[in-house]
Structures are given as C-alpha cells and as structure tokens.
Amino acid sequence: MTSIALAEELLLLAYDDQTGKATGSRIGLDLGMAAAVLVDLALAGRVAYVDGYLKVIDNRPIGDPIADAVLAKAAEDEPHTPAQWLQRLRHRLRTRVLEDLCARGVVQDVDETQQGFIHVHRYPTTDPAFEAEIRSRLAKALTSDGPTDERTAALATLLVATRMEPALRLPAEESARAHERLEQIAAGAGFSGSANLEDSIVRPSVALVVATLGRAITAALGAPKPA
C-alpha cells in the first residue's frame, strides 16, 4: 500500500488525471480535505470528539507536516467545534497539498498563461501508483459485503458528505450499487450516527470524529441543487 495522507487521497480523486483540473464542488473538496486532516489525526489517536469539541488527547507528531502543524496549533489553542475547524483549515489547504504532491512527483504544476497575463495552473498526474491504489481499495470495498478498514470507511464517508461520488467515475450500471454500498459503509461504521458496530473494524472514537465532521460538511454545503 502506498503511503499518502487522506487529504491527498481526496484531492487525487477530485482532479482529472489528464487535464489536471478539479472536478465537482471546489468548496466541497476544500471542506473534505480539511476534515481529512482531522480524521488522520483521529486515526493516529491524537484527537477525539469530546463534549461537542475536537480536542487533542496526544500531542506527539505523526510525521505529516500539514497534520502536525494542525496538531501543534490545536494543542495550544482553545477547543473548537468540528464546523469551526473545517472553516479554519480549508483556506489555502489545497495549495499546500498540491505543493507537497508536486514536490514528491505525484502530480506536476503546469502553469499556462491565458489572454497574455492570466496564469492558470493545472496539475496532471505524473505518478499514477498512488491514485491507482486508492481506487483499487475503494473498488474492493464497494464490491464486497464484508467489513471495511477504518481508513477506507472514512474516505468513503467523506466522498458521500462532499458529494464527490462522481469522482469515482463508475459505469452507469454500477453507480446505483456503489451509492448504496457507500451509504452502507458509512452507516455500518457508525459514521452516520449508527450505534451498530458489530460488523465494523472501525474504532468508536474514530467513527465519532468522522460522523461529526461529515455532518458539519453537510451543513456547510447546504441542500443539493435540484437536478
């Protein structure tokens, strides 16, 4: 398995490999990436949802520069609700993640000039191994009825909350089943408020963090626009 942060996984799924342009809702992606940073900290046992707030329970770094910066800030600052953290983290987060992916050779920064002075940046994929692993993991989860690992369950839940299901690029005949399975994974892991964790290998503490962040994303995005 490749080693990549959850926020990077969301971004790679959202950006077209060839054009290097973001697809879907930009605000949804930014909120999802902010949530993903916090989920990674929860997966590492560094933050937990306590009395309505996300609080640091262990301030040791996890080895990811972005997540560690958030952890250090959270350890010094007053507690914030999940919704407050999403708004605090989403600004410029995408730029930082893209810069990191470029530095590691996962994507490249293509700087194009339009109308002689407008710079437009595209980020086509240069190393497809990372995204291939992500999509393979999701495909396995969506075609299996068995329990899903914490990380994949969290990713699936964030895809639903941010309305990024089209980024999966599934054939039309598979989209209905994929949507149903995504919802099942979220609910079965406790991410949608379910208390039934019998068929999940997701820790309740992690499920609670993802559930609250998912609801905060849904509230921030508001009702979907009519088709």
Coordinates of C-alpha atoms in Angstrom, one line a residue:
M1 CA 0.0 0.0 0.0
T2 CA 1.2 3.5 -0.8
S3 CA 1.7 6.0 2.0
I4 CA -0.3 9.1 1.4
A5 CA -2.4 11.4 3.6
L6 CA -6.2 11.2 3.5
A7 CA -6.5 14.8 2.2
E8 CA -4.2 13.9 -0.6
E9 CA -6.3 10.9 -1.5
L10 CA -9.4 13.1 -1.8
L11 CA -7.6 15.6 -4.0
L12 CA -6.2 13.0 -6.3
L13 CA -9.7 11.5 -6.8
A14 CA -11.1 15.0 -7.5
Y15 CA -8.5 16.1 -10.1
D16 CA -8.7 14.8 -13.6
D17 CA -5.5 12.8 -14.3
Q18 CA -5.0 14.2 -17.9
T19 CA -6.3 17.7 -17.7
G20 CA -5.1 18.3 -14.2
K21 CA -8.3 20.3 -13.4
A22 CA -10.5 19.9 -10.3
T23 CA -13.9 18.4 -10.9
G24 CA -17.0 18.8 -8.8
S25 CA -17.6 21.2 -6.0
R26 CA -14.5 23.2 -5.1
I27 CA -15.9 24.2 -1.6
G28 CA -16.9 20.6 -1.1
L29 CA -13.4 19.4 -1.8
D30 CA -11.8 22.0 0.4
L31 CA -14.1 21.1 3.3
G32 CA -13.5 17.4 2.8
M33 CA -9.7 17.9 2.8
A34 CA -9.9 19.9 6.0
A35 CA -11.9 17.1 7.5
A36 CA -9.4 14.5 6.2
V37 CA -6.5 16.2 8.1
L38 CA -8.5 15.9 11.3
V39 CA -9.5 12.3 10.5
D40 CA -5.9 11.3 10.0
L41 CA -5.1 12.8 13.5
A42 CA -8.1 10.7 14.9
L43 CA -6.8 7.6 13.2
A44 CA -3.4 8.2 14.8
G45 CA -5.1 8.6 18.2
R46 CA -4.2 12.3 18.5
V47 CA -7.6 14.0 18.6
A48 CA -11.0 12.9 19.8
Y49 CA -14.6 14.3 19.9
V50 CA -15.3 15.4 23.5
D51 CA -18.3 17.4 24.7
G52 CA -19.0 18.9 21.3
Y53 CA -15.4 19.8 20.6
L54 CA -12.5 18.2 18.8
K55 CA -9.7 18.0 21.4
V56 CA -6.1 17.0 21.4
I57 CA -5.5 13.9 23.5
D58 CA -1.9 13.2 22.4
N59 CA 0.3 16.0 21.0
R60 CA 3.0 13.8 19.6
P61 CA 3.6 14.4 15.9
I62 CA 2.5 11.8 13.4
G63 CA 5.1 12.6 10.7
D64 CA 2.9 14.5 8.3
P65 CA 3.9 18.2 8.1
I66 CA 0.4 19.6 7.5
A67 CA -1.3 17.4 10.1
D68 CA 1.5 18.0 12.6
A69 CA 1.1 21.8 12.2
V70 CA -2.6 21.5 12.8
L71 CA -2.0 19.3 15.8
A72 CA 0.5 21.8 17.3
K73 CA -1.9 24.6 16.8
A74 CA -4.8 22.7 18.3
A75 CA -2.8 21.7 21.3
E76 CA -2.1 25.4 22.1
D77 CA -5.4 26.9 21.1
E78 CA -8.8 26.7 22.8
P79 CA -11.1 23.8 21.7
H80 CA -13.2 24.3 18.5
T81 CA -16.2 22.5 17.2
P82 CA -15.9 20.3 14.0
A83 CA -17.6 23.1 12.0
Q84 CA -15.2 25.7 13.3
W85 CA -12.2 23.5 12.5
L86 CA -13.4 23.0 8.9
Q87 CA -13.6 26.7 8.3
R88 CA -10.2 27.4 10.0
L89 CA -8.4 24.7 8.0
R90 CA -9.9 24.9 4.5
H91 CA -8.2 28.1 3.4
R92 CA -5.0 27.5 1.4
L93 CA -5.0 23.9 2.4
R94 CA -5.4 22.8 -1.2
T95 CA -2.4 24.9 -2.3
R96 CA -0.3 23.3 0.4
V97 CA -1.3 19.8 -0.5
L98 CA -0.7 20.4 -4.2
E99 CA 2.7 21.8 -3.5
D100 CA 3.6 18.7 -1.5
L101 CA 2.3 16.4 -4.2
C102 CA 4.3 18.3 -6.8
A103 CA 7.5 18.1 -4.6
R104 CA 7.1 14.3 -4.4
G105 CA 6.5 13.9 -8.1
V106 CA 2.9 12.6 -7.8
V107 CA 1.5 15.5 -9.9
Q108 CA 3.1 18.3 -11.9
D109 CA 2.3 22.0 -11.9
V110 CA 1.6 23.1 -15.5
D111 CA 1.5 27.0 -15.5
E112 CA -0.3 28.3 -18.5
T113 CA -0.9 31.9 -19.5
Q114 CA -4.3 33.0 -20.9
Q115 CA -5.0 36.3 -22.6
G116 CA -1.4 37.2 -22.1
F117 CA -1.3 37.7 -18.4
I118 CA -3.7 35.4 -16.6
H119 CA -1.9 32.4 -15.1
V120 CA -3.9 29.2 -14.9
H121 CA -2.4 26.2 -13.1
R122 CA -3.2 22.6 -14.0
Y123 CA -2.0 19.5 -12.1
P124 CA -1.9 16.4 -14.3
T125 CA -0.8 13.1 -12.7
T126 CA 2.8 12.0 -13.2
D127 CA 2.9 9.0 -10.8
P128 CA -0.4 7.1 -11.1
A129 CA 0.5 4.5 -8.5
F130 CA -1.0 6.5 -5.6
E131 CA -4.4 7.1 -7.2
A132 CA -4.5 3.5 -8.6
E133 CA -4.1 2.2 -5.0
I134 CA -6.8 4.5 -3.7
R135 CA -9.3 3.4 -6.5
S136 CA -8.4 -0.2 -6.0
R137 CA -9.1 0.0 -2.3
L138 CA -12.4 1.7 -2.9
A139 CA -13.4 -0.7 -5.6
K140 CA -12.8 -3.6 -3.3
A141 CA -14.9 -2.0 -0.6
L142 CA -17.7 -1.2 -3.0
T143 CA -17.9 -4.8 -4.4
S144 CA -17.6 -6.6 -1.1
D145 CA -20.1 -7.1 1.7
G146 CA -17.5 -7.6 4.3
P147 CA -16.2 -5.1 6.9
T148 CA -14.2 -2.2 5.7
D149 CA -11.0 -0.9 7.3
E150 CA -11.0 2.4 9.1
R151 CA -9.2 4.4 6.5
T152 CA -11.3 3.3 3.6
A153 CA -14.5 3.7 5.6
A154 CA -13.5 7.2 6.4
L155 CA -12.7 8.0 2.8
A156 CA -16.0 6.6 1.6
T157 CA -17.9 8.7 4.2
L158 CA -16.1 11.9 3.1
L159 CA -16.9 11.2 -0.5
V160 CA -20.6 11.0 0.4
A161 CA -20.5 14.1 2.6
T162 CA -18.7 16.2 0.0
R163 CA -20.9 14.9 -2.9
M164 CA -17.8 13.6 -4.7
E165 CA -19.3 10.2 -5.8
P166 CA -19.0 11.2 -9.5
A167 CA -15.2 11.3 -9.0
L168 CA -15.3 7.6 -8.7
R169 CA -16.0 7.5 -12.5
L170 CA -18.0 4.3 -12.3
P171 CA -20.0 3.0 -15.3
A172 CA -23.7 4.0 -15.1
E173 CA -24.8 0.5 -14.4
E174 CA -22.6 0.4 -11.3
S175 CA -23.4 3.8 -9.9
A176 CA -26.6 2.9 -8.0
R177 CA -25.0 -0.1 -6.3
A178 CA -21.9 2.0 -5.5
H179 CA -24.0 4.7 -3.9
E180 CA -25.9 2.1 -1.8
R181 CA -22.7 0.5 -0.7
L182 CA -21.1 3.8 0.2
E183 CA -24.1 4.6 2.4
Q184 CA -23.9 1.1 4.0
I185 CA -20.2 1.6 4.8
A186 CA -20.8 4.9 6.4
A187 CA -23.8 3.7 8.5
G188 CA -22.2 0.4 9.3
A189 CA -19.0 2.0 10.6
G190 CA -21.1 4.3 12.8
F191 CA -20.2 7.3 10.7
S192 CA -23.8 8.2 10.1
G193 CA -24.8 8.0 13.7
S194 CA -25.4 4.3 13.9
A195 CA -24.6 2.6 17.1
N196 CA -24.3 -0.8 15.5
L197 CA -20.6 -1.5 15.2
E198 CA -20.8 -5.3 15.1
D199 CA -19.7 -5.7 11.5
S200 CA -17.1 -2.9 11.6
I201 CA -13.5 -2.8 12.4
V202 CA -13.7 0.9 13.0
R203 CA -13.0 2.2 16.5
P204 CA -15.9 4.0 18.0
S205 CA -13.7 7.0 18.8
V206 CA -12.7 7.4 15.2
A207 CA -16.3 6.8 14.0
L208 CA -17.5 9.6 16.2
V209 CA -14.9 12.1 14.8
V210 CA -15.8 11.2 11.2
A211 CA -19.6 11.4 12.0
T212 CA -19.4 14.9 13.4
L213 CA -17.1 16.1 10.6
G214 CA -19.4 14.6 8.0
R215 CA -22.4 16.3 9.5
A216 CA -20.5 19.6 9.6
I217 CA -19.7 19.3 5.9
T218 CA -23.3 18.5 5.0
A219 CA -24.5 21.6 7.0
A220 CA -21.8 23.8 5.3
L221 CA -22.7 22.7 1.8
G222 CA -26.5 23.1 2.4
A223 CA -29.2 21.4 0.4
P224 CA -28.2 20.0 -3.0
K225 CA -29.3 22.0 -6.0
P226 CA -32.2 20.4 -8.0
A227 CA -31.0 18.4 -11.0

